């Protein structure tokens, strides 16, 4: 049944230009108005209409004024519900779309910000097979989170979004299509396994130890320890002298990730290997640099540096 409705919808969009008027990409913000909102009765609404016709025929046949009045009231309520469903979408605005980060093949999380000048109820957003409902109080915007499937790295345009509602009685469905002119950047998928990057040779700075400033523990005194590190108060309660032992962390190694070191591999294999190296360097909290054709990223570390490097890999031709 659902597939038949989808085929009927595609046929109607191909035959009626009004249905395809807003299928082209649009700049944000996108505001819904009466020319782009469509209304059709639901299955429940069609069944209710048949019931009203039967009630009307019976009331007229038996000259029952009470039944005729009830039929007219129910018909007026159904007609009013169509207007309410339309007004529930009229004036709704999509103001901003935020995107997270995802590697190719994983779903990418989207944050859609809707706002309105008046309260709205039971609005739904469809993106593929995912559906999310939200409401607005007329004061603050509502953030709707949906995920979009990804297949390959690089810039990916957003698919069409369908905003619809059947509030308040479920007799009519009002809907509209949104096609924001925005693309999301998908990161490359790292290779599952492979060799480690070549460490720079002859750089003794990466192997030096530096004395820390935080107290790690107390230990027994050894010949040659500085007198200023002796814990005199604590040693007075023990037989031996105790010395303050400070942390001595090893400096983090610096990785130099270079596109030119991966000769003999095709571009996608190089990108996958560099992506894996970036993941390993970030997991080990190393400082790393990245050289790419047309982009030389200086050595640094942290989430922002990692995101910059992965984005540069994703945008390679």
mmCIF file of C-alpha atoms in Angstrom:
data_model
loop_
_atom_site.group_PDB
_atom_site.id
_atom_site.type_symbol
_atom_site.label_atom_id
_atom_site.label_comp_id
_atom_site.label_asym_id
_atom_site.label_seq_id
_atom_site.Cartn_x
_atom_site.Cartn_y
_atom_site.Cartn_z
ATOM 1 C CA UNK A 1 0.000 0.000 0.000
ATOM 2 C CA UNK A 2 2.798 2.394 0.885
ATOM 3 C CA UNK A 3 4.656 1.707 -2.349
ATOM 4 C CA UNK A 4 1.499 2.352 -4.339
ATOM 5 C CA UNK A 5 1.012 5.689 -2.600
ATOM 6 C CA UNK A 6 4.619 6.632 -3.327
ATOM 7 C CA UNK A 7 4.164 5.786 -7.024
ATOM 8 C CA UNK A 8 0.976 7.840 -7.101
ATOM 9 C CA UNK A 9 2.795 10.735 -5.463
ATOM 10 C CA UNK A 10 5.651 10.604 -7.986
ATOM 11 C CA UNK A 11 3.143 10.491 -10.844
ATOM 12 C CA UNK A 12 1.305 13.526 -9.440
ATOM 13 C CA UNK A 13 4.542 15.468 -9.024
ATOM 14 C CA UNK A 14 5.435 14.711 -12.628
ATOM 15 C CA UNK A 15 2.034 15.781 -13.960
ATOM 16 C CA UNK A 16 1.326 18.844 -11.832
ATOM 17 C CA UNK A 17 3.913 21.656 -12.023
ATOM 18 C CA UNK A 18 2.661 23.157 -8.745
ATOM 19 C CA UNK A 19 3.877 20.104 -6.859
ATOM 20 C CA UNK A 20 7.401 20.436 -8.263
ATOM 21 C CA UNK A 21 7.713 24.190 -7.938
ATOM 22 C CA UNK A 22 9.718 23.992 -4.735
ATOM 23 C CA UNK A 23 11.851 20.951 -5.486
ATOM 24 C CA UNK A 24 14.902 23.050 -6.394
ATOM 25 C CA UNK A 25 17.456 23.867 -3.666
ATOM 26 C CA UNK A 26 16.632 26.955 -1.599
ATOM 27 C CA UNK A 27 18.690 29.206 0.615
ATOM 28 C CA UNK A 28 18.018 29.294 4.336
ATOM 29 C CA UNK A 29 15.837 30.404 6.008
ATOM 30 C CA UNK A 30 12.906 28.611 4.335
ATOM 31 C CA UNK A 31 9.415 29.700 5.359
ATOM 32 C CA UNK A 32 6.271 27.760 4.538
ATOM 33 C CA UNK A 33 3.299 29.623 3.066
ATOM 34 C CA UNK A 34 -0.026 28.788 1.472
ATOM 35 C CA UNK A 35 1.395 28.239 -2.019
ATOM 36 C CA UNK A 36 3.589 25.354 -0.927
ATOM 37 C CA UNK A 37 1.393 23.543 1.587
ATOM 38 C CA UNK A 38 -0.720 20.652 0.293
ATOM 39 C CA UNK A 39 -3.603 18.888 2.044
ATOM 40 C CA UNK A 40 -5.168 15.474 1.397
ATOM 41 C CA UNK A 41 -7.591 13.424 3.505
ATOM 42 C CA UNK A 42 -6.166 10.506 5.413
ATOM 43 C CA UNK A 43 -7.639 7.007 5.407
ATOM 44 C CA UNK A 44 -9.432 7.804 8.621
ATOM 45 C CA UNK A 45 -10.762 11.008 7.074
ATOM 46 C CA UNK A 46 -12.137 9.173 4.035
ATOM 47 C CA UNK A 47 -13.851 6.595 6.233
ATOM 48 C CA UNK A 48 -15.292 9.341 8.399
ATOM 49 C CA UNK A 49 -16.639 11.120 5.296
ATOM 50 C CA UNK A 50 -18.421 7.922 4.192
ATOM 51 C CA UNK A 51 -19.883 7.599 7.683
ATOM 52 C CA UNK A 52 -21.172 11.183 7.517
ATOM 53 C CA UNK A 53 -22.851 10.491 4.168
ATOM 54 C CA UNK A 54 -24.601 7.435 5.625
ATOM 55 C CA UNK A 55 -25.685 9.442 8.661
ATOM 56 C CA UNK A 56 -26.946 12.252 6.426
ATOM 57 C CA UNK A 57 -28.961 9.828 4.251
ATOM 58 C CA UNK A 58 -30.505 8.180 7.321
ATOM 59 C CA UNK A 59 -31.360 11.500 8.968
ATOM 60 C CA UNK A 60 -33.050 12.793 5.807
ATOM 61 C CA UNK A 61 -34.862 9.522 5.201
ATOM 62 C CA UNK A 62 -36.363 9.393 8.695
ATOM 63 C CA UNK A 63 -36.688 13.188 9.097
ATOM 64 C CA UNK A 64 -34.644 13.010 12.296
ATOM 65 C CA UNK A 65 -33.611 16.569 13.138
ATOM 66 C CA UNK A 66 -31.328 15.511 15.981
ATOM 67 C CA UNK A 67 -29.380 13.125 13.724
ATOM 68 C CA UNK A 68 -29.231 15.802 11.026
ATOM 69 C CA UNK A 69 -27.870 18.321 13.527
ATOM 70 C CA UNK A 70 -25.254 15.834 14.753
ATOM 71 C CA UNK A 71 -24.191 15.133 11.158
ATOM 72 C CA UNK A 72 -23.791 18.836 10.431
ATOM 73 C CA UNK A 73 -21.770 19.380 13.611
ATOM 74 C CA UNK A 74 -19.422 16.506 12.811
ATOM 75 C CA UNK A 75 -19.031 17.751 9.238
ATOM 76 C CA UNK A 76 -18.216 21.261 10.476
ATOM 77 C CA UNK A 77 -15.654 19.822 12.917
ATOM 78 C CA UNK A 78 -13.939 17.863 10.129
ATOM 79 C CA UNK A 79 -13.843 20.956 7.886
ATOM 80 C CA UNK A 80 -12.404 23.012 10.739
ATOM 81 C CA UNK A 81 -9.738 20.372 11.341
ATOM 82 C CA UNK A 82 -8.566 20.840 7.741
ATOM 83 C CA UNK A 83 -8.079 24.560 8.354
ATOM 84 C CA UNK A 84 -6.260 23.915 11.643
ATOM 85 C CA UNK A 85 -3.928 21.430 9.967
ATOM 86 C CA UNK A 86 -3.094 24.013 7.310
ATOM 87 C CA UNK A 87 -2.463 26.753 9.867
ATOM 88 C CA UNK A 88 -0.258 24.397 11.857
ATOM 89 C CA UNK A 89 2.281 24.545 9.007
ATOM 90 C CA UNK A 90 1.602 28.016 7.601
ATOM 91 C CA UNK A 91 4.403 30.370 8.689
ATOM 92 C CA UNK A 92 6.702 27.642 9.995
ATOM 93 C CA UNK A 93 10.344 28.484 9.261
ATOM 94 C CA UNK A 94 13.486 26.414 8.972
ATOM 95 C CA UNK A 95 16.190 28.825 10.072
ATOM 96 C CA UNK A 96 19.395 26.822 10.481
ATOM 97 C CA UNK A 97 20.875 23.384 9.867
ATOM 98 C CA UNK A 98 23.862 22.152 11.828
ATOM 99 C CA UNK A 99 25.801 19.032 10.918
ATOM 100 C CA UNK A 100 28.075 16.810 12.949
ATOM 101 C CA UNK A 101 30.988 14.703 11.742
ATOM 102 C CA UNK A 102 30.874 11.190 10.349
ATOM 103 C CA UNK A 103 33.073 8.951 8.237
ATOM 104 C CA UNK A 104 31.802 7.520 4.967
ATOM 105 C CA UNK A 105 29.310 4.723 5.557
ATOM 106 C CA UNK A 106 28.177 5.938 8.986
ATOM 107 C CA UNK A 107 25.059 8.065 9.595
ATOM 108 C CA UNK A 108 25.653 11.777 9.987
ATOM 109 C CA UNK A 109 23.659 13.668 12.592
ATOM 110 C CA UNK A 110 21.772 16.808 11.532
ATOM 111 C CA UNK A 111 20.290 19.466 13.828
ATOM 112 C CA UNK A 112 17.411 21.378 12.230
ATOM 113 C CA UNK A 113 16.266 24.570 13.981
ATOM 114 C CA UNK A 114 12.596 25.437 13.419
ATOM 115 C CA UNK A 115 10.977 28.600 14.758
ATOM 116 C CA UNK A 116 7.560 30.221 14.656
ATOM 117 C CA UNK A 117 5.733 33.263 15.961
ATOM 118 C CA UNK A 118 2.877 31.190 17.420
ATOM 119 C CA UNK A 119 2.527 27.796 19.112
ATOM 120 C CA UNK A 120 2.311 24.693 16.958
ATOM 121 C CA UNK A 121 1.569 21.085 17.807
ATOM 122 C CA UNK A 122 2.460 17.618 16.512
ATOM 123 C CA UNK A 123 4.634 18.541 13.531
ATOM 124 C CA UNK A 124 6.679 15.757 11.982
ATOM 125 C CA UNK A 125 9.802 15.797 9.832
ATOM 126 C CA UNK A 126 10.635 12.903 7.496
ATOM 127 C CA UNK A 127 14.127 12.259 6.190
ATOM 128 C CA UNK A 128 14.273 8.942 4.381
ATOM 129 C CA UNK A 129 12.775 6.338 6.700
ATOM 130 C CA UNK A 130 13.382 8.401 9.843
ATOM 131 C CA UNK A 131 10.556 10.472 11.369
ATOM 132 C CA UNK A 132 10.787 12.911 14.275
ATOM 133 C CA UNK A 133 7.942 14.848 15.901
ATOM 134 C CA UNK A 134 8.261 18.220 17.637
ATOM 135 C CA UNK A 135 6.182 21.145 18.901
ATOM 136 C CA UNK A 136 6.757 24.893 19.237
ATOM 137 C CA UNK A 137 5.638 27.228 21.993
ATOM 138 C CA UNK A 138 6.059 30.383 19.903
ATOM 139 C CA UNK A 139 8.960 31.748 21.982
ATOM 140 C CA UNK A 140 12.003 29.562 21.410
ATOM 141 C CA UNK A 141 13.039 27.503 18.424
ATOM 142 C CA UNK A 142 12.868 23.725 18.387
ATOM 143 C CA UNK A 143 15.912 21.684 17.396
ATOM 144 C CA UNK A 144 15.077 18.482 15.536
ATOM 145 C CA UNK A 145 17.817 15.867 15.261
ATOM 146 C CA UNK A 146 17.865 13.489 12.314
ATOM 147 C CA UNK A 147 20.523 11.285 10.769
ATOM 148 C CA UNK A 148 21.317 11.082 7.070
ATOM 149 C CA UNK A 149 23.031 8.120 5.456
ATOM 150 C CA UNK A 150 26.468 8.622 3.891
ATOM 151 C CA UNK A 151 28.190 6.588 1.211
ATOM 152 C CA UNK A 152 31.449 8.283 0.225
ATOM 153 C CA UNK A 153 33.730 11.026 1.423
ATOM 154 C CA UNK A 154 33.480 14.659 0.340
ATOM 155 C CA UNK A 155 30.680 17.152 0.097
ATOM 156 C CA UNK A 156 27.230 15.573 0.064
ATOM 157 C CA UNK A 157 24.052 17.581 -0.657
ATOM 158 C CA UNK A 158 21.176 17.204 1.756
ATOM 159 C CA UNK A 159 18.144 15.256 0.539
ATOM 160 C CA UNK A 160 14.614 16.640 0.524
ATOM 161 C CA UNK A 161 12.834 16.956 3.859
ATOM 162 C CA UNK A 162 9.113 16.491 4.249
ATOM 163 C CA UNK A 163 7.340 18.446 6.977
ATOM 164 C CA UNK A 164 3.797 17.297 7.688
ATOM 165 C CA UNK A 165 1.062 17.167 10.284
ATOM 166 C CA UNK A 166 -2.329 15.530 10.771
ATOM 167 C CA UNK A 167 -3.182 17.473 13.916
ATOM 168 C CA UNK A 168 -5.736 17.874 15.464
ATOM 169 C CA UNK A 169 -8.141 15.060 14.473
ATOM 170 C CA UNK A 170 -6.067 13.030 12.035
ATOM 171 C CA UNK A 171 -8.584 13.453 9.227
ATOM 172 C CA UNK A 172 -6.380 15.523 6.922
ATOM 173 C CA UNK A 173 -2.656 15.487 6.266
ATOM 174 C CA UNK A 174 -0.949 18.778 5.412
ATOM 175 C CA UNK A 175 2.609 18.577 4.121
ATOM 176 C CA UNK A 176 5.338 20.519 2.360
ATOM 177 C CA UNK A 177 8.765 19.721 0.912
ATOM 178 C CA UNK A 178 11.979 21.447 2.001
ATOM 179 C CA UNK A 179 15.117 21.327 -0.114
ATOM 180 C CA UNK A 180 17.820 23.396 1.630
ATOM 181 C CA UNK A 181 20.766 24.415 -0.518
ATOM 182 C CA UNK A 182 23.350 23.079 1.911
ATOM 183 C CA UNK A 183 25.939 20.329 1.760
ATOM 184 C CA UNK A 184 27.614 18.373 4.542
ATOM 185 C CA UNK A 185 31.218 17.197 4.591
ATOM 186 C CA UNK A 186 31.753 13.457 5.054
ATOM 187 C CA UNK A 187 35.134 12.309 6.331
ATOM 188 C CA UNK A 188 37.012 9.439 4.679
ATOM 189 C CA UNK A 189 36.817 5.973 6.214
ATOM 190 C CA UNK A 190 40.191 4.861 7.623
ATOM 191 C CA UNK A 191 41.706 1.583 6.525
ATOM 192 C CA UNK A 192 41.194 -1.218 9.072
ATOM 193 C CA UNK A 193 44.887 -2.014 9.578
ATOM 194 C CA UNK A 194 48.305 -1.249 8.177
ATOM 195 C CA UNK A 195 51.855 -0.154 8.998
ATOM 196 C CA UNK A 196 52.672 2.620 11.431
ATOM 197 C CA UNK A 197 54.003 5.963 10.180
ATOM 198 C CA UNK A 198 57.747 6.444 9.895
ATOM 199 C CA UNK A 199 59.142 8.297 12.915
ATOM 200 C CA UNK A 200 61.549 11.166 12.221
ATOM 201 C CA UNK A 201 65.129 10.020 12.725
ATOM 202 C CA UNK A 202 67.849 11.888 14.592
ATOM 203 C CA UNK A 203 65.473 14.077 16.584
ATOM 204 C CA UNK A 204 66.484 13.621 20.196
ATOM 205 C CA UNK A 205 64.028 16.258 21.380
ATOM 206 C CA UNK A 206 61.179 13.745 21.164
ATOM 207 C CA UNK A 207 62.917 11.412 23.655
ATOM 208 C CA UNK A 208 63.818 13.876 26.423
ATOM 209 C CA UNK A 209 62.201 13.641 29.822
ATOM 210 C CA UNK A 210 60.905 16.735 31.582
ATOM 211 C CA UNK A 211 60.409 17.063 35.295
ATOM 212 C CA UNK A 212 56.807 17.806 36.183
ATOM 213 C CA UNK A 213 55.480 20.306 38.694
ATOM 214 C CA UNK A 214 52.907 18.080 40.428
ATOM 215 C CA UNK A 215 53.749 15.868 43.383
ATOM 216 C CA UNK A 216 53.416 12.212 42.461
ATOM 217 C CA UNK A 217 54.542 10.353 45.638
ATOM 218 C CA UNK A 218 57.037 10.174 48.500
ATOM 219 C CA UNK A 219 60.054 7.843 48.329
ATOM 220 C CA UNK A 220 63.165 7.070 50.334
ATOM 221 C CA UNK A 221 66.069 9.468 50.111
ATOM 222 C CA UNK A 222 68.819 8.586 47.632
ATOM 223 C CA UNK A 223 72.274 10.088 47.442
ATOM 224 C CA UNK A 224 72.211 13.062 45.107
ATOM 225 C CA UNK A 225 68.599 14.106 45.704
ATOM 226 C CA UNK A 226 68.248 17.883 46.154
ATOM 227 C CA UNK A 227 67.793 18.996 49.747
ATOM 228 C CA UNK A 228 64.812 21.195 48.779
ATOM 229 C CA UNK A 229 62.853 18.057 47.775
ATOM 230 C CA UNK A 230 63.151 16.453 51.235
ATOM 231 C CA UNK A 231 59.799 16.255 53.037
ATOM 232 C CA UNK A 232 61.072 17.314 56.494
ATOM 233 C CA UNK A 233 57.741 17.226 58.325
ATOM 234 C CA UNK A 234 56.828 13.790 57.047
ATOM 235 C CA UNK A 235 60.373 12.463 57.583
ATOM 236 C CA UNK A 236 60.186 13.488 61.276
ATOM 237 C CA UNK A 237 57.529 10.778 61.781
ATOM 238 C CA UNK A 238 59.600 8.090 60.043
ATOM 239 C CA UNK A 239 62.998 6.525 60.580
ATOM 240 C CA UNK A 240 64.314 7.406 57.096
ATOM 241 C CA UNK A 241 64.309 10.590 55.113
ATOM 242 C CA UNK A 242 61.545 10.886 52.540
ATOM 243 C CA UNK A 243 61.863 12.819 49.299
ATOM 244 C CA UNK A 244 59.116 14.401 47.229
ATOM 245 C CA UNK A 245 59.020 12.594 43.896
ATOM 246 C CA UNK A 246 57.602 14.731 41.107
ATOM 247 C CA UNK A 247 56.111 13.447 37.868
ATOM 248 C CA UNK A 248 58.521 12.978 35.007
ATOM 249 C CA UNK A 249 56.334 12.528 31.928
ATOM 250 C CA UNK A 250 57.913 11.766 28.644
ATOM 251 C CA UNK A 251 57.298 14.414 26.043
ATOM 252 C CA UNK A 252 54.739 13.452 23.438
ATOM 253 C CA UNK A 253 56.201 12.300 20.129
ATOM 254 C CA UNK A 254 55.559 14.324 17.026
ATOM 255 C CA UNK A 255 54.290 12.537 13.945
ATOM 256 C CA UNK A 256 54.955 13.937 10.511
ATOM 257 C CA UNK A 257 52.236 12.578 8.228
ATOM 258 C CA UNK A 258 53.161 13.189 4.624
ATOM 259 C CA UNK A 259 51.231 12.386 1.453
ATOM 260 C CA UNK A 260 54.520 12.002 -0.423
ATOM 261 C CA UNK A 261 55.636 9.099 1.790
ATOM 262 C CA UNK A 262 52.901 6.868 0.329
ATOM 263 C CA UNK A 263 54.186 6.545 -3.205
ATOM 264 C CA UNK A 264 52.897 3.640 -5.262
ATOM 265 C CA UNK A 265 49.388 3.779 -3.768
ATOM 266 C CA UNK A 266 46.278 5.179 -5.418
ATOM 267 C CA UNK A 267 44.707 8.325 -3.997
ATOM 268 C CA UNK A 268 41.878 6.651 -2.078
ATOM 269 C CA UNK A 269 44.282 4.179 -0.445
ATOM 270 C CA UNK A 270 46.540 7.068 0.582
ATOM 271 C CA UNK A 271 43.609 8.949 2.065
ATOM 272 C CA UNK A 272 42.433 5.876 3.989
ATOM 273 C CA UNK A 273 45.916 5.290 5.434
ATOM 274 C CA UNK A 274 46.399 8.910 6.432
ATOM 275 C CA UNK A 275 42.977 8.838 8.087
ATOM 276 C CA UNK A 276 44.005 5.793 10.110
ATOM 277 C CA UNK A 277 47.230 7.490 11.150
ATOM 278 C CA UNK A 278 45.275 10.543 12.261
ATOM 279 C CA UNK A 279 43.039 8.338 14.413
ATOM 280 C CA UNK A 280 46.042 6.624 15.992
ATOM 281 C CA UNK A 281 47.819 9.924 16.648
ATOM 282 C CA UNK A 282 44.706 11.399 18.243
ATOM 283 C CA UNK A 283 44.172 8.283 20.377
ATOM 284 C CA UNK A 284 47.768 8.477 21.630
ATOM 285 C CA UNK A 285 47.512 12.253 22.145
ATOM 286 C CA UNK A 286 50.465 12.843 19.901
ATOM 287 C CA UNK A 287 51.364 16.079 18.223
ATOM 288 C CA UNK A 288 51.227 15.630 14.447
ATOM 289 C CA UNK A 289 51.477 17.573 11.211
ATOM 290 C CA UNK A 290 49.926 16.752 7.845
ATOM 291 C CA UNK A 291 51.229 17.528 4.377
ATOM 292 C CA UNK A 292 48.789 17.274 1.494
ATOM 293 C CA UNK A 293 48.971 18.516 -2.083
ATOM 294 C CA UNK A 294 48.175 22.194 -1.819
ATOM 295 C CA UNK A 295 47.802 22.169 1.975
ATOM 296 C CA UNK A 296 50.487 22.021 4.641
ATOM 297 C CA UNK A 297 48.991 21.805 8.150
ATOM 298 C CA UNK A 298 51.420 22.646 10.924
ATOM 299 C CA UNK A 299 51.984 20.385 13.902
ATOM 300 C CA UNK A 300 49.408 20.525 16.679
ATOM 301 C CA UNK A 301 46.996 18.292 18.577
ATOM 302 C CA UNK A 302 43.476 18.221 19.940
ATOM 303 C CA UNK A 303 39.960 17.779 18.534
ATOM 304 C CA UNK A 304 40.004 20.964 16.445
ATOM 305 C CA UNK A 305 43.295 20.030 14.810
ATOM 306 C CA UNK A 306 42.007 16.513 14.151
ATOM 307 C CA UNK A 307 38.816 17.858 12.564
ATOM 308 C CA UNK A 308 40.839 20.225 10.364
ATOM 309 C CA UNK A 309 43.054 17.404 9.115
ATOM 310 C CA UNK A 310 40.170 15.027 8.429
ATOM 311 C CA UNK A 311 38.256 17.761 6.616
ATOM 312 C CA UNK A 312 41.297 18.461 4.451
ATOM 313 C CA UNK A 313 41.504 14.756 3.574
ATOM 314 C CA UNK A 314 37.790 14.651 2.760
ATOM 315 C CA UNK A 315 38.080 17.523 0.283
ATOM 316 C CA UNK A 316 40.922 16.048 -1.745
ATOM 317 C CA UNK A 317 39.988 15.387 -5.391
#
